[in-house]
PDB file of C-alpha atoms and ligand atoms in Angstrom:
ATOM      1  CA  THR A  24      19.746 -58.547  17.048  1.00 85.00           C
ATOM      2  CA  ARG A  25      22.488 -60.763  14.924  1.00 94.00           C
ATOM      3  CA  SER A  26      23.664 -64.322  16.446  1.00 97.00           C
ATOM      4  CA  THR A  27      26.934 -64.209  18.240  1.00 98.00           C
ATOM      5  CA  ARG A  28      29.165 -66.610  16.199  1.00 98.00           C
ATOM      6  CA  PRO A  29      29.323 -68.707  19.483  1.00 98.00           C
ATOM      7  CA  GLN A  30      25.722 -69.150  18.537  1.00 98.00           C
ATOM      8  CA  ARG A  31      26.039 -69.994  15.278  1.00 98.00           C
ATOM      9  CA  LEU A  32      28.426 -72.741  15.995  1.00 98.00           C
ATOM     10  CA  LEU A  33      26.472 -74.502  18.626  1.00 98.00           C
ATOM     11  CA  LYS A  34      23.251 -73.965  16.277  1.00 98.00           C
ATOM     12  CA  ALA A  35      25.277 -76.223  13.539  1.00 98.00           C
ATOM     13  CA  VAL A  36      25.900 -79.086  16.564  1.00 99.00           C
ATOM     14  CA  GLN A  37      22.029 -78.983  17.550  1.00 98.00           C
ATOM     15  CA  LYS A  38      21.418 -79.643  13.664  1.00 98.00           C
ATOM     16  CA  LYS A  39      24.207 -81.859  12.236  1.00 98.00           C
ATOM     17  CA  ALA A  40      25.693 -83.694  15.187  1.00 99.00           C
ATOM     18  CA  ILE A  41      24.583 -86.785  16.405  1.00 99.00           C
ATOM     19  CA  LYS A  42      23.108 -86.275  20.140  1.00 98.00           C
ATOM     20  CA  GLY A  43      25.297 -88.147  22.872  1.00 98.00           C
ATOM     21  CA  ASP A  44      28.066 -88.939  20.590  1.00 98.00           C
ATOM     22  CA  PRO A  45      31.290 -86.932  21.157  1.00 98.00           C
ATOM     23  CA  GLN A  46      32.912 -87.710  18.352  1.00 99.00           C
ATOM     24  CA  SER A  47      30.324 -86.238  15.874  1.00 99.00           C
ATOM     25  CA  VAL A  48      30.052 -82.840  18.144  1.00 99.00           C
ATOM     26  CA  ILE A  49      34.133 -82.357  17.659  1.00 99.00           C
ATOM     27  CA  SER A  50      34.170 -83.079  14.146  1.00 99.00           C
ATOM     28  CA  THR A  51      31.185 -80.879  13.211  1.00 99.00           C
ATOM     29  CA  ILE A  52      32.633 -78.002  14.654  1.00 99.00           C
ATOM     30  CA  ASP A  53      35.673 -78.374  13.498  1.00 99.00           C
ATOM     31  CA  TYR A  54      33.906 -78.554   9.617  1.00 98.00           C
ATOM     32  CA  PHE A  55      32.274 -74.809  10.475  1.00 98.00           C
ATOM     33  CA  CYS A  56      35.127 -73.994  11.655  1.00 98.00           C
ATOM     34  CA  ARG A  57      36.950 -74.913   8.694  1.00 98.00           C
ATOM     35  CA  HIS A  58      34.311 -74.085   6.011  1.00 98.00           C
ATOM     36  CA  SER A  59      31.783 -71.971   8.063  1.00 98.00           C
ATOM     37  CA  GLU A  60      33.670 -69.370  10.728  1.00 98.00           C
ATOM     38  CA  TRP A  61      36.736 -69.756  12.050  1.00 98.00           C
ATOM     39  CA  ALA A  62      36.231 -69.839  16.016  1.00 98.00           C
ATOM     40  CA  MET A  63      39.574 -70.044  18.512  1.00 98.00           C
ATOM     41  CA  ASN A  64      38.265 -73.897  19.182  1.00 98.00           C
ATOM     42  CA  VAL A  65      41.970 -75.725  19.934  1.00 99.00           C
ATOM     43  CA  GLY A  66      41.234 -77.224  16.867  1.00 98.00           C
ATOM     44  CA  ASP A  67      41.899 -80.662  15.164  1.00 98.00           C
ATOM     45  CA  GLU A  68      45.845 -80.715  14.711  1.00 98.00           C
ATOM     46  CA  LYS A  69      46.559 -79.658  17.826  1.00 99.00           C
ATOM     47  CA  GLY A  70      43.857 -81.653  19.945  1.00 99.00           C
ATOM     48  CA  ALA A  71      44.875 -84.527  18.373  1.00 99.00           C
ATOM     49  CA  ILE A  72      47.904 -83.334  20.418  1.00 99.00           C
ATOM     50  CA  LEU A  73      46.037 -82.707  23.749  1.00 99.00           C
ATOM     51  CA  ASP A  74      44.114 -86.254  23.275  1.00 99.00           C
ATOM     52  CA  SER A  75      47.714 -87.985  23.192  1.00 98.00           C
ATOM     53  CA  VAL A  76      48.795 -86.167  26.610  1.00 98.00           C
ATOM     54  CA  VAL A  77      45.408 -87.105  28.272  1.00 98.00           C
ATOM     55  CA  CYS A  78      45.460 -90.524  27.476  1.00 98.00           C
ATOM     56  CA  GLU A  79      49.256 -90.487  28.552  1.00 98.00           C
ATOM     57  CA  VAL A  80      48.175 -88.731  31.757  1.00 98.00           C
ATOM     58  CA  SER A  81      44.977 -90.344  32.429  1.00 97.00           C
ATOM     59  CA  PRO A  82      44.163 -87.778  34.832  1.00 97.00           C
ATOM     60  CA  SER A  83      41.980 -88.051  38.127  1.00 96.00           C
ATOM     61  CA  THR A  84      41.601 -85.212  38.641  1.00 97.00           C
ATOM     62  CA  ALA A  85      42.048 -82.449  35.657  1.00 98.00           C
ATOM     63  CA  LEU A  86      41.501 -78.658  35.661  1.00 98.00           C
ATOM     64  CA  GLU A  87      40.924 -76.564  32.034  1.00 99.00           C
ATOM     65  CA  LEU A  88      41.251 -73.039  31.952  1.00 99.00           C
ATOM     66  CA  GLY A  89      38.969 -71.130  29.332  1.00 98.00           C
ATOM     67  CA  THR A  90      36.023 -73.158  28.225  1.00 98.00           C
ATOM     68  CA  TYR A  91      35.145 -70.808  25.409  1.00 98.00           C
ATOM     69  CA  CYS A  92      32.341 -73.065  23.130  1.00 98.00           C
ATOM     70  CA  GLY A  93      33.389 -76.670  25.360  1.00 99.00           C
ATOM     71  CA  TYR A  94      35.350 -78.189  22.082  1.00 99.00           C
ATOM     72  CA  SER A  95      38.018 -78.976  24.265  1.00 99.00           C
ATOM     73  CA  ALA A  96      35.976 -79.518  27.097  1.00 99.00           C
ATOM     74  CA  VAL A  97      34.168 -82.599  24.877  1.00 99.00           C
ATOM     75  CA  ARG A  98      37.741 -83.655  23.647  1.00 99.00           C
ATOM     76  CA  ILE A  99      39.542 -84.063  27.052  1.00 99.00           C
ATOM     77  CA  ALA A 100      36.490 -85.496  28.820  1.00 98.00           C
ATOM     78  CA  ARG A 101      35.775 -88.138  26.259  1.00 98.00           C
ATOM     79  CA  LEU A 102      39.081 -89.345  27.546  1.00 98.00           C
ATOM     80  CA  LEU A 103      38.740 -89.757  30.947  1.00 97.00           C
ATOM     81  CA  PRO A 104      38.309 -92.645  33.129  1.00 89.00           C
ATOM     82  CA  PRO A 105      34.744 -92.931  34.616  1.00 88.00           C
ATOM     83  CA  GLY A 106      34.749 -91.664  37.199  1.00 86.00           C
ATOM     84  CA  THR A 107      36.729 -88.430  37.097  1.00 94.00           C
ATOM     85  CA  LYS A 108      36.044 -85.346  35.927  1.00 92.00           C
ATOM     86  CA  LEU A 109      36.832 -82.550  34.402  1.00 98.00           C
ATOM     87  CA  ILE A 110      36.853 -79.105  36.424  1.00 98.00           C
ATOM     88  CA  THR A 111      36.425 -75.916  33.294  1.00 98.00           C
ATOM     89  CA  LEU A 112      36.472 -72.226  33.899  1.00 98.00           C
ATOM     90  CA  GLU A 113      35.359 -69.871  32.158  1.00 98.00           C
ATOM     91  CA  PHE A 114      35.172 -66.110  32.193  1.00 98.00           C
ATOM     92  CA  ASN A 115      32.494 -65.080  30.160  1.00 98.00           C
ATOM     93  CA  PRO A 116      29.229 -65.929  30.406  1.00 98.00           C
ATOM     94  CA  ASP A 117      27.813 -66.521  27.109  1.00 98.00           C
ATOM     95  CA  TYR A 118      30.667 -68.317  25.916  1.00 98.00           C
ATOM     96  CA  ALA A 119      29.129 -70.466  29.291  1.00 98.00           C
ATOM     97  CA  ALA A 120      26.082 -70.528  28.219  1.00 98.00           C
ATOM     98  CA  VAL A 121      26.343 -71.995  24.766  1.00 98.00           C
ATOM     99  CA  ALA A 122      28.999 -74.556  26.544  1.00 99.00           C
ATOM    100  CA  ARG A 123      26.589 -76.073  28.165  1.00 98.00           C
ATOM    101  CA  GLN A 124      24.583 -76.865  25.212  1.00 99.00           C
ATOM    102  CA  ILE A 125      27.168 -78.415  23.653  1.00 99.00           C
ATOM    103  CA  ILE A 126      28.181 -80.620  26.481  1.00 98.00           C
ATOM    104  CA  GLU A 127      24.893 -81.707  27.581  1.00 98.00           C
ATOM    105  CA  TYR A 128      24.535 -82.210  23.519  1.00 99.00           C
ATOM    106  CA  SER A 129      27.560 -84.732  23.343  1.00 98.00           C
ATOM    107  CA  GLY A 130      26.058 -86.381  26.465  1.00 98.00           C
ATOM    108  CA  LEU A 131      29.196 -85.718  28.713  1.00 98.00           C
ATOM    109  CA  GLN A 132      27.614 -83.337  31.645  1.00 98.00           C
ATOM    110  CA  ASP A 133      27.976 -86.073  34.488  1.00 97.00           C
ATOM    111  CA  LYS A 134      32.231 -86.164  33.599  1.00 97.00           C
ATOM    112  CA  ILE A 135      32.365 -82.060  32.837  1.00 98.00           C
ATOM    113  CA  CYS A 136      32.325 -79.330  35.940  1.00 98.00           C
ATOM    114  CA  LEU A 137      31.895 -75.590  34.750  1.00 98.00           C
ATOM    115  CA  VAL A 138      32.143 -73.250  36.754  1.00 98.00           C
ATOM    116  CA  GLU A 139      32.007 -69.702  35.522  1.00 98.00           C
ATOM    117  CA  GLY A 140      34.133 -66.963  36.737  1.00 98.00           C
ATOM    118  CA  ALA A 141      37.697 -65.574  36.475  1.00 98.00           C
ATOM    119  CA  SER A 142      40.518 -68.411  36.617  1.00 98.00           C
ATOM    120  CA  GLY A 143      42.688 -65.961  39.890  1.00 98.00           C
ATOM    121  CA  ASP A 144      39.505 -66.059  42.061  1.00 98.00           C
ATOM    122  CA  LEU A 145      38.247 -69.434  41.857  1.00 98.00           C
ATOM    123  CA  ILE A 146      42.165 -71.220  42.187  1.00 98.00           C
ATOM    124  CA  PRO A 147      42.520 -70.669  45.388  1.00 98.00           C
ATOM    125  CA  LYS A 148      38.772 -71.853  45.759  1.00 98.00           C
ATOM    126  CA  MET A 149      39.518 -74.966  44.523  1.00 97.00           C
ATOM    127  CA  GLN A 150      39.786 -77.784  47.205  1.00 97.00           C
ATOM    128  CA  GLU A 151      37.421 -76.288  49.283  1.00 97.00           C
ATOM    129  CA  LEU A 152      34.978 -76.111  46.032  1.00 97.00           C
ATOM    130  CA  PHE A 153      35.832 -78.943  44.186  1.00 96.00           C
ATOM    131  CA  GLY A 154      37.180 -81.481  47.568  1.00 96.00           C
ATOM    132  CA  ILE A 155      40.070 -82.252  46.028  1.00 96.00           C
ATOM    133  CA  LYS A 156      43.978 -81.892  46.518  1.00 97.00           C
ATOM    134  CA  THR A 157      45.589 -81.598  43.826  1.00 98.00           C
ATOM    135  CA  LEU A 158      45.452 -81.953  40.126  1.00 98.00           C
ATOM    136  CA  ASP A 159      47.540 -84.335  37.940  1.00 98.00           C
ATOM    137  CA  PHE A 160      46.682 -82.299  34.625  1.00 98.00           C
ATOM    138  CA  VAL A 161      46.264 -78.503  32.856  1.00 99.00           C
ATOM    139  CA  PHE A 162      44.934 -77.336  30.033  1.00 99.00           C
ATOM    140  CA  LEU A 163      45.721 -73.554  29.822  1.00 99.00           C
ATOM    141  CA  ASP A 164      43.635 -72.023  26.711  1.00 99.00           C
ATOM    142  CA  HIS A 165      42.582 -69.062  28.260  1.00 98.00           C
ATOM    143  CA  TRP A 166      43.523 -65.399  28.251  1.00 98.00           C
ATOM    144  CA  LYS A 167      47.532 -65.320  27.616  1.00 98.00           C
ATOM    145  CA  ASP A 168      48.869 -62.996  29.907  1.00 98.00           C
ATOM    146  CA  ARG A 169      46.985 -65.065  32.813  1.00 98.00           C
ATOM    147  CA  TYR A 170      49.066 -68.328  31.963  1.00 99.00           C
ATOM    148  CA  LEU A 171      52.247 -67.484  34.293  1.00 99.00           C
ATOM    149  CA  PRO A 172      50.292 -65.552  37.268  1.00 98.00           C
ATOM    150  CA  ASP A 173      47.961 -68.664  37.134  1.00 98.00           C
ATOM    151  CA  ILE A 174      50.379 -71.545  37.389  1.00 98.00           C
ATOM    152  CA  LYS A 175      52.309 -69.172  40.147  1.00 98.00           C
ATOM    153  CA  LEU A 176      48.749 -69.317  41.697  1.00 98.00           C
ATOM    154  CA  LEU A 177      48.303 -72.763  41.242  1.00 98.00           C
ATOM    155  CA  GLU A 178      51.929 -73.265  43.050  1.00 98.00           C
ATOM    156  CA  GLU A 179      51.308 -71.318  45.683  1.00 98.00           C
ATOM    157  CA  CYS A 180      47.648 -72.751  46.521  1.00 98.00           C
ATOM    158  CA  GLN A 181      49.297 -76.460  46.637  1.00 98.00           C
ATOM    159  CA  LEU A 182      47.447 -77.689  43.666  1.00 98.00           C
ATOM    160  CA  LEU A 183      50.287 -79.075  41.910  1.00 98.00           C
ATOM    161  CA  ARG A 184      52.031 -82.624  43.077  1.00 98.00           C
ATOM    162  CA  LYS A 185      55.300 -83.970  41.839  1.00 98.00           C
ATOM    163  CA  GLY A 186      54.659 -85.366  38.208  1.00 98.00           C
ATOM    164  CA  SER A 187      51.517 -82.773  37.352  1.00 98.00           C
ATOM    165  CA  ILE A 188      50.918 -82.106  33.918  1.00 99.00           C
ATOM    166  CA  LEU A 189      50.220 -78.591  32.500  1.00 99.00           C
ATOM    167  CA  LEU A 190      49.608 -78.268  28.853  1.00 99.00           C
ATOM    168  CA  ALA A 191      49.485 -74.815  27.229  1.00 99.00           C
ATOM    169  CA  ASP A 192      47.672 -73.404  24.213  1.00 99.00           C
ATOM    170  CA  ASN A 193      48.874 -70.798  21.804  1.00 99.00           C
ATOM    171  CA  VAL A 194      52.485 -70.551  22.808  1.00 99.00           C
ATOM    172  CA  ILE A 195      53.278 -69.285  19.718  1.00 98.00           C
ATOM    173  CA  CYS A 196      50.061 -67.747  18.281  1.00 98.00           C
ATOM    174  CA  PRO A 197      48.853 -65.370  20.090  1.00 98.00           C
ATOM    175  CA  GLY A 198      51.784 -66.397  22.465  1.00 98.00           C
ATOM    176  CA  THR A 199      52.276 -66.252  25.891  1.00 98.00           C
ATOM    177  CA  PRO A 200      56.422 -65.446  26.231  1.00 98.00           C
ATOM    178  CA  ASP A 201      56.608 -65.066  29.659  1.00 98.00           C
ATOM    179  CA  TYR A 202      54.697 -67.820  30.242  1.00 99.00           C
ATOM    180  CA  LEU A 203      57.346 -70.125  28.379  1.00 98.00           C
ATOM    181  CA  GLU A 204      60.605 -68.508  29.360  1.00 98.00           C
ATOM    182  CA  TYR A 205      59.342 -69.283  33.078  1.00 98.00           C
ATOM    183  CA  VAL A 206      58.227 -73.469  32.569  1.00 98.00           C
ATOM    184  CA  ARG A 207      61.598 -73.640  30.549  1.00 98.00           C
ATOM    185  CA  ASN A 208      63.947 -71.771  32.536  1.00 98.00           C
ATOM    186  CA  SER A 209      62.613 -72.959  35.911  1.00 98.00           C
ATOM    187  CA  PRO A 210      64.555 -75.734  37.483  1.00 98.00           C
ATOM    188  CA  ARG A 211      60.789 -76.643  38.720  1.00 98.00           C
ATOM    189  CA  TYR A 212      59.682 -77.454  35.810  1.00 98.00           C
ATOM    190  CA  GLU A 213      60.578 -80.267  32.632  1.00 98.00           C
ATOM    191  CA  SER A 214      59.154 -78.794  29.460  1.00 98.00           C
ATOM    192  CA  LYS A 215      58.564 -79.933  25.877  1.00 98.00           C
ATOM    193  CA  TYR A 216      57.186 -78.086  22.982  1.00 99.00           C
ATOM    194  CA  PHE A 217      54.718 -79.970  20.398  1.00 99.00           C
ATOM    195  CA  LYS A 218      55.173 -77.564  17.375  1.00 98.00           C
ATOM    196  CA  SER A 219      51.369 -77.490  15.697  1.00 99.00           C
ATOM    197  CA  HIS A 220      49.492 -75.064  13.922  1.00 98.00           C
ATOM    198  CA  LEU A 221      46.889 -72.485  14.660  1.00 99.00           C
ATOM    199  CA  GLU A 222      43.307 -74.428  14.287  1.00 98.00           C
ATOM    200  CA  TYR A 223      42.214 -73.989  11.133  1.00 98.00           C
ATOM    201  CA  THR A 224      45.276 -71.880   9.932  1.00 98.00           C
ATOM    202  CA  LYS A 225      48.511 -72.453   8.029  1.00 98.00           C
ATOM    203  CA  VAL A 226      49.927 -69.960  10.838  1.00 98.00           C
ATOM    204  CA  GLU A 227      52.774 -71.801  13.691  1.00 98.00           C
ATOM    205  CA  ASP A 228      51.453 -72.302  16.987  1.00 99.00           C
ATOM    206  CA  GLY A 229      52.189 -74.947  19.196  1.00 98.00           C
ATOM    207  CA  LEU A 230      51.131 -76.402  22.861  1.00 99.00           C
ATOM    208  CA  GLU A 231      54.152 -76.284  25.776  1.00 99.00           C
ATOM    209  CA  LYS A 232      54.026 -79.591  28.184  1.00 99.00           C
ATOM    210  CA  SER A 233      55.604 -78.769  31.027  1.00 99.00           C
ATOM    211  CA  VAL A 234      55.736 -81.636  34.144  1.00 99.00           C
ATOM    212  CA  PHE A 235      56.418 -79.888  37.519  1.00 99.00           C
ATOM    213  CA  LEU A 236      59.012 -81.146  39.535  1.00 98.00           C
ATOM    214  CA  GLY A 237      57.396 -80.648  42.992  1.00 95.00           C
TER     215      GLY A 237
HETATM  216  N1  77N B   9      38.343 -68.185  33.696  1.00 67.03           N
HETATM  217  C1  77N B   9      38.517 -67.606  32.777  1.00 67.03           C
HETATM  218  N2  77N B   9      39.962 -66.544  33.623  1.00 67.03           N
HETATM  219  C2  77N B   9      40.579 -66.075  33.112  1.00 67.03           C
HETATM  220  N3  77N B   9      40.321 -65.507  31.816  1.00 67.03           N
HETATM  221  C3  77N B   9      39.192 -66.376  31.317  1.00 67.03           C
HETATM  222  C4  77N B   9      38.933 -67.072  31.480  1.00 67.03           C
HETATM  223  N4  77N B   9      37.808 -67.635  30.756  1.00 67.03           N
HETATM  224  C5  77N B   9      38.067 -66.797  29.486  1.00 67.03           C
HETATM  225  N5  77N B   9      38.837 -65.929  29.740  1.00 67.03           N
HETATM  226  C6  77N B   9      38.882 -64.711  29.071  1.00 67.03           C
HETATM  227  C7  77N B   9      39.337 -64.932  27.448  1.00 67.03           C
HETATM  228  O1  77N B   9      39.275 -66.622  27.112  1.00 67.03           O
HETATM  229  C8  77N B   9      39.646 -66.604  25.545  1.00 67.03           C
HETATM  230  C9  77N B   9      40.855 -67.085  25.020  1.00 67.03           C
HETATM  231  N6  77N B   9      41.521 -67.753  24.159  1.00 67.03           N
HETATM  232  C10 77N B   9      42.111 -66.740  23.186  1.00 67.03           C
HETATM  233  O2  77N B   9      42.047 -65.653  23.483  1.00 67.03           O
HETATM  234  C11 77N B   9      42.483 -67.871  22.130  1.00 67.03           C
HETATM  235  C12 77N B   9      42.745 -66.683  20.646  1.00 67.03           C
HETATM  236  C13 77N B   9      43.700 -67.032  19.266  1.00 67.03           C
HETATM  237  C14 77N B   9      43.395 -66.038  18.351  1.00 67.03           C
HETATM  238  C15 77N B   9      42.668 -65.268  18.569  1.00 67.03           C
HETATM  239  C16 77N B   9      42.982 -64.228  17.757  1.00 67.03           C
HETATM  240  C17 77N B   9      44.174 -64.607  16.198  1.00 67.03           C
HETATM  241  F1  77N B   9      44.347 -63.923  15.518  1.00 67.03           F
HETATM  242  C18 77N B   9      45.196 -65.578  16.465  1.00 67.03           C
HETATM  243  C19 77N B   9      44.705 -66.259  17.516  1.00 67.03           C
HETATM  244  C20 77N B   9      43.570 -68.458  19.779  1.00 67.03           C
HETATM  245  C21 77N B   9      43.453 -69.350  20.887  1.00 67.03           C
HETATM  246  O3  77N B   9      43.752 -70.814  20.442  1.00 67.03           O
HETATM  247  C22 77N B   9      42.836 -68.542  22.036  1.00 67.03           C
HETATM  248  O4  77N B   9      42.936 -69.817  22.472  1.00 67.03           O
HETATM  249 MG1   MG B  10      43.343 -71.294  22.337  1.00 67.03          MG
END
């Protein structure tokens, strides 16, 4: 049967990228998605904003919701200080299988912990599963209608502390209206919009950065 898009993306990485070089894996995926087949990675333009927030926060504990092929996991993990880990949750086993191989190819497997499962099921188990107390940084890039319920879950599970940073992809396209309304109007968050474009297109999209105030 025909290969899937993630499998074709993985093949391009194995063929064109330099093993053990995260930047070359990132550039290869961006080239493939711009010139061969569009795919829902955060991309290079929004990826640069993601990079700057990760560098600013320099998190000791980081969580990503929605791994897909591992592009943003590689982007985030390549910037993490030694000894820190990114936990990334992926619901779709086929995506997870490709992401594991792309993460391994980039050489960042020791900095990334990929867990298969739904965010709603895994978030309540995070403290016991990973021995963490709170999260310094969360990148939301999974089902757009799960952003709001999942940050409420993070609050309830006491996984956020004063100063925890949430960065949400796709707040314009496909859009997360209920999430935006909540973080922009809740007294418990200070929110800021970073205008950009939907990956590899001219369509408007952006990232919302929200600081939990405790
Ligand atoms: N652990 C978990 N728990 C729960 N759910 C989970 C999960 N892990 C994964 N999932 C499920 C879904 O994951 C993928 C979500 N991402 C997107 O859907 C997405 C779509 C577009 C897009 C598509 C078409 C257009 F025309 C325009 C834009 C762009 C993006 O940048 C996107 O990120
Ligand atoms: Mg996205």
